[in-house]
Amino acid sequence: MTLAISVRGLGKGFTLHLQGGVRLDVLRGVSFDVHAGECVAIAGPSGAGKTSLLRSLYGTYRADAGVILVRHEAAVVDLATADPRTILAIRARTLGYVSQFLRVVPRVPALAIVAEATDMGGAGLERAAEARARELLLRLAIPESLHGLAPATFSGGEQQRVNLARGFAGAHPILLIDEPTSALDAANRATVVAMIREAKAAGRAIVGIFHDETVRDAVADRVHEVRPLREAA
Amino acid sequence: MSGPLLSARALALRFGPITALDGVGADLWPGEVLAVVGESGSGKTTLLNVLAGRLRPDAGHVWYREPDGHVADVHAMPPPVLRRLHRSDWGFVQQDPRAALRMDVSAGGNVGERLMAAGARHYGHIREEAARWLEEVEIDVARMDDRPGTFSGGMLQRLQIARTLVTRPCLVFMDEPTGGLDVSVQARLLDLIRTLVRRLGIAVVLVTHDLAVARLMAGRIMVMQRGRVVEDGLADQVLDDPRHPYTQLLVSSVLAA
């Protein structure tokens, strides 16, 4: 099996300068591996740092300690020390992120948001990108009548599904998924489970936070537990 | 992957007792959008003007990689060479469009004029291209022969964008391009700029005090305070994991709607 991500000794904390320089340690000594075609669920109580871990893996939170080795095309890159341009290249072609909430430019229609994420934006490929976006949105039960509208006015569940469509639109070999089903009904949850299984079958590596245990059991090969660290002053 | 389009090192500039720039460096790669944020007086607009060659630093260098790969020192360029650069390969979008536009010339004329300055001569082609660019920025072509004085603030800013992009620059400097506009107009303009910049692969240095604008537009953010860069990184790193006390202050001061 090909190693997709290897995390060793990852540590992350925050220094809150506006609150007397309080130091909040969130992650310490986190180590685990994820192989291609595998899904690892991050579990732990609320506040244990699950989302912080995912954000560190994406490079949004800059690691204080440890390495995050990512297989990026033919190379293995340490995301914890990579320069911004390398991180952007990794995000463009290797590492996808499905966040809990949709953050988009006002005025941009749902279809365009998803099409842009297919990474098929090259000349003449706009139609292929739109076709793929339409297919994903329909699969996630976003009716065609909404495709041309900006998602700002959509319900929470609809926004989450647009966000999922966007996250699955690309062909990233590694996907980080934060709470994909929190606002979804049973039918849509089943769709998401099927999409994650298909991604695994296609050889993609997945790291996810799934509060819904049925969903977790249906997709995860392993569970990586994170425990809350005590605050240090 | 030949190197940065624009590089600055050790820029320093003082206005009397005021330190406007203090050891500032930056790299901008082709097609990259870099936002420079900070409060007024932090030196961000001064930096923009120094990068664009409009203001000479006391010390330090700005290098520009020309399309043929030759790297030129921006502040060592003879003025006509720099002016030519600003007329075609570079663009500068000001906060107040009235300062950039010719208010006594028609909208189409404002766009066509920059094409002529860059060497275009065929009147029919110029008019056609001007019309096309008015459409790109969502200005009704029927308004082409109207003077900008009759335009709204948002339209004026879009006209300035059309005038700037008509020569297909590879590098555009923007100083608070959505600064004086209503929020509804801002969203439309940001969307327009973002789409055009992506499609044309333009590199942008964007000065803004608005962190939401920076997040929406930029891949990378530089935070300035009192003439120094106190933090820089990817947009999400700087805004979601701010490390410097000043960045934390800026991020925590934003009102969530």
mmCIF file of C-alpha atoms in Angstrom, chain B residues 13-119:
data_model
loop_
_atom_site.group_PDB
_atom_site.id
_atom_site.type_symbol
_atom_site.label_atom_id
_atom_site.label_comp_id
_atom_site.label_asym_id
_atom_site.label_seq_id
_atom_site.Cartn_x
_atom_site.Cartn_y
_atom_site.Cartn_z
ATOM 1 C CA LEU B 13 11.837 54.947 3.353
ATOM 2 C CA ARG B 14 11.404 57.797 5.829
ATOM 3 C CA PHE B 15 9.226 60.870 5.589
ATOM 4 C CA GLY B 16 11.009 63.201 8.012
ATOM 5 C CA PRO B 17 10.591 61.641 11.461
ATOM 6 C CA ILE B 18 8.151 59.000 10.178
ATOM 7 C CA THR B 19 9.391 55.569 9.178
ATOM 8 C CA ALA B 20 7.199 54.543 6.252
ATOM 9 C CA LEU B 21 9.128 51.412 5.252
ATOM 10 C CA ASP B 22 11.658 49.554 7.342
ATOM 11 C CA GLY B 23 13.420 46.539 5.858
ATOM 12 C CA VAL B 24 10.502 45.357 3.733
ATOM 13 C CA GLY B 25 10.944 42.499 1.284
ATOM 14 C CA ALA B 26 8.437 40.709 -0.927
ATOM 15 C CA ASP B 27 8.224 38.284 -3.829
ATOM 16 C CA LEU B 28 5.352 38.124 -6.270
ATOM 17 C CA TRP B 29 5.078 35.205 -8.678
ATOM 18 C CA PRO B 30 3.285 35.263 -12.031
ATOM 19 C CA GLY B 31 -0.471 34.943 -11.605
ATOM 20 C CA GLU B 32 -0.294 35.341 -7.841
ATOM 21 C CA VAL B 33 -2.516 37.679 -5.818
ATOM 22 C CA LEU B 34 -0.738 39.151 -2.795
ATOM 23 C CA ALA B 35 -2.737 41.231 -0.335
ATOM 24 C CA VAL B 36 -0.988 43.815 1.831
ATOM 25 C CA VAL B 37 -3.072 44.556 4.911
ATOM 26 C CA GLY B 38 -2.721 46.850 7.875
ATOM 27 C CA GLU B 39 -4.298 49.946 9.349
ATOM 28 C CA SER B 40 -3.933 53.338 7.724
ATOM 29 C CA GLY B 41 -0.449 54.639 8.371
ATOM 30 C CA SER B 42 1.066 51.140 8.384
ATOM 31 C CA GLY B 43 2.952 51.839 5.177
ATOM 32 C CA LYS B 44 0.985 49.604 2.840
ATOM 33 C CA THR B 45 0.168 52.249 0.229
ATOM 34 C CA THR B 46 3.741 53.548 0.417
ATOM 35 C CA LEU B 47 4.955 50.013 -0.264
ATOM 36 C CA LEU B 48 2.610 49.749 -3.249
ATOM 37 C CA ASN B 49 3.941 52.979 -4.702
ATOM 38 C CA VAL B 50 7.555 51.917 -4.167
ATOM 39 C CA LEU B 51 6.931 48.502 -5.759
ATOM 40 C CA ALA B 52 5.306 50.221 -8.722
ATOM 41 C CA GLY B 53 8.243 52.579 -9.145
ATOM 42 C CA ARG B 54 6.111 55.633 -8.386
ATOM 43 C CA LEU B 55 8.017 56.452 -5.218
ATOM 44 C CA ARG B 56 11.752 56.057 -4.726
ATOM 45 C CA PRO B 57 12.940 54.269 -1.559
ATOM 46 C CA ASP B 58 15.867 55.572 0.533
ATOM 47 C CA ALA B 59 17.379 52.097 0.372
ATOM 48 C CA GLY B 60 16.629 48.683 -1.062
ATOM 49 C CA HIS B 61 15.720 47.370 -4.479
ATOM 50 C CA VAL B 62 12.740 46.319 -6.568
ATOM 51 C CA TRP B 63 13.397 43.962 -9.465
ATOM 52 C CA TYR B 64 10.976 43.150 -12.263
ATOM 53 C CA ARG B 65 11.341 40.135 -14.520
ATOM 54 C CA GLU B 66 10.504 41.249 -18.043
ATOM 55 C CA PRO B 67 8.637 38.911 -20.429
ATOM 56 C CA ASP B 68 11.946 38.014 -22.140
ATOM 57 C CA GLY B 69 13.372 36.871 -18.779
ATOM 58 C CA HIS B 70 15.642 39.859 -18.281
ATOM 59 C CA VAL B 71 15.540 41.161 -14.688
ATOM 60 C CA ALA B 72 15.446 44.948 -14.380
ATOM 61 C CA ASP B 73 15.913 47.201 -11.350
ATOM 62 C CA VAL B 74 12.677 49.200 -11.317
ATOM 63 C CA HIS B 75 14.217 52.255 -9.678
ATOM 64 C CA ALA B 76 17.159 52.298 -12.072
ATOM 65 C CA MET B 77 14.929 52.377 -15.150
ATOM 66 C CA PRO B 78 14.981 55.553 -17.204
ATOM 67 C CA PRO B 79 11.629 57.340 -16.719
ATOM 68 C CA PRO B 80 10.418 56.722 -20.303
ATOM 69 C CA VAL B 81 10.982 52.974 -19.891
ATOM 70 C CA LEU B 82 9.029 52.937 -16.628
ATOM 71 C CA ARG B 83 6.236 54.999 -18.211
ATOM 72 C CA ARG B 84 6.031 52.551 -21.104
ATOM 73 C CA LEU B 85 5.792 49.691 -18.607
ATOM 74 C CA HIS B 86 2.924 51.438 -16.824
ATOM 75 C CA ARG B 87 1.140 52.022 -20.123
ATOM 76 C CA SER B 88 0.995 48.376 -21.137
ATOM 77 C CA ASP B 89 2.484 45.503 -19.101
ATOM 78 C CA TRP B 90 1.606 47.024 -15.736
ATOM 79 C CA GLY B 91 -1.598 48.506 -14.423
ATOM 80 C CA PHE B 92 -2.471 50.615 -11.413
ATOM 81 C CA VAL B 93 -5.980 50.726 -9.987
ATOM 82 C CA GLN B 94 -6.539 53.604 -7.592
ATOM 83 C CA GLN B 95 -9.094 53.836 -4.827
ATOM 84 C CA ASP B 96 -10.621 56.949 -6.375
ATOM 85 C CA PRO B 97 -11.415 56.240 -10.028
ATOM 86 C CA ARG B 98 -11.838 59.973 -10.662
ATOM 87 C CA ALA B 99 -8.120 60.403 -10.104
ATOM 88 C CA ALA B 100 -7.289 57.793 -12.734
ATOM 89 C CA LEU B 101 -9.933 58.496 -15.370
ATOM 90 C CA ARG B 102 -10.212 61.452 -17.712
ATOM 91 C CA MET B 103 -13.570 62.826 -16.701
ATOM 92 C CA ASP B 104 -13.895 64.999 -19.841
ATOM 93 C CA VAL B 105 -13.419 62.040 -22.191
ATOM 94 C CA SER B 106 -16.123 59.456 -22.995
ATOM 95 C CA ALA B 107 -16.145 56.040 -21.292
ATOM 96 C CA GLY B 108 -15.071 54.336 -24.503
ATOM 97 C CA GLY B 109 -12.417 57.001 -24.989
ATOM 98 C CA ASN B 110 -11.005 56.310 -21.529
ATOM 99 C CA VAL B 111 -10.503 52.668 -22.412
ATOM 100 C CA GLY B 112 -9.338 53.299 -25.983
ATOM 101 C CA GLU B 113 -6.876 55.949 -24.876
ATOM 102 C CA ARG B 114 -4.780 53.425 -22.973
ATOM 103 C CA LEU B 115 -4.727 51.141 -26.009
ATOM 104 C CA MET B 116 -3.522 54.042 -28.151
ATOM 105 C CA ALA B 117 -0.868 54.924 -25.596
ATOM 106 C CA ALA B 118 0.313 51.324 -25.845
ATOM 107 C CA GLY B 119 0.642 51.689 -29.611
#
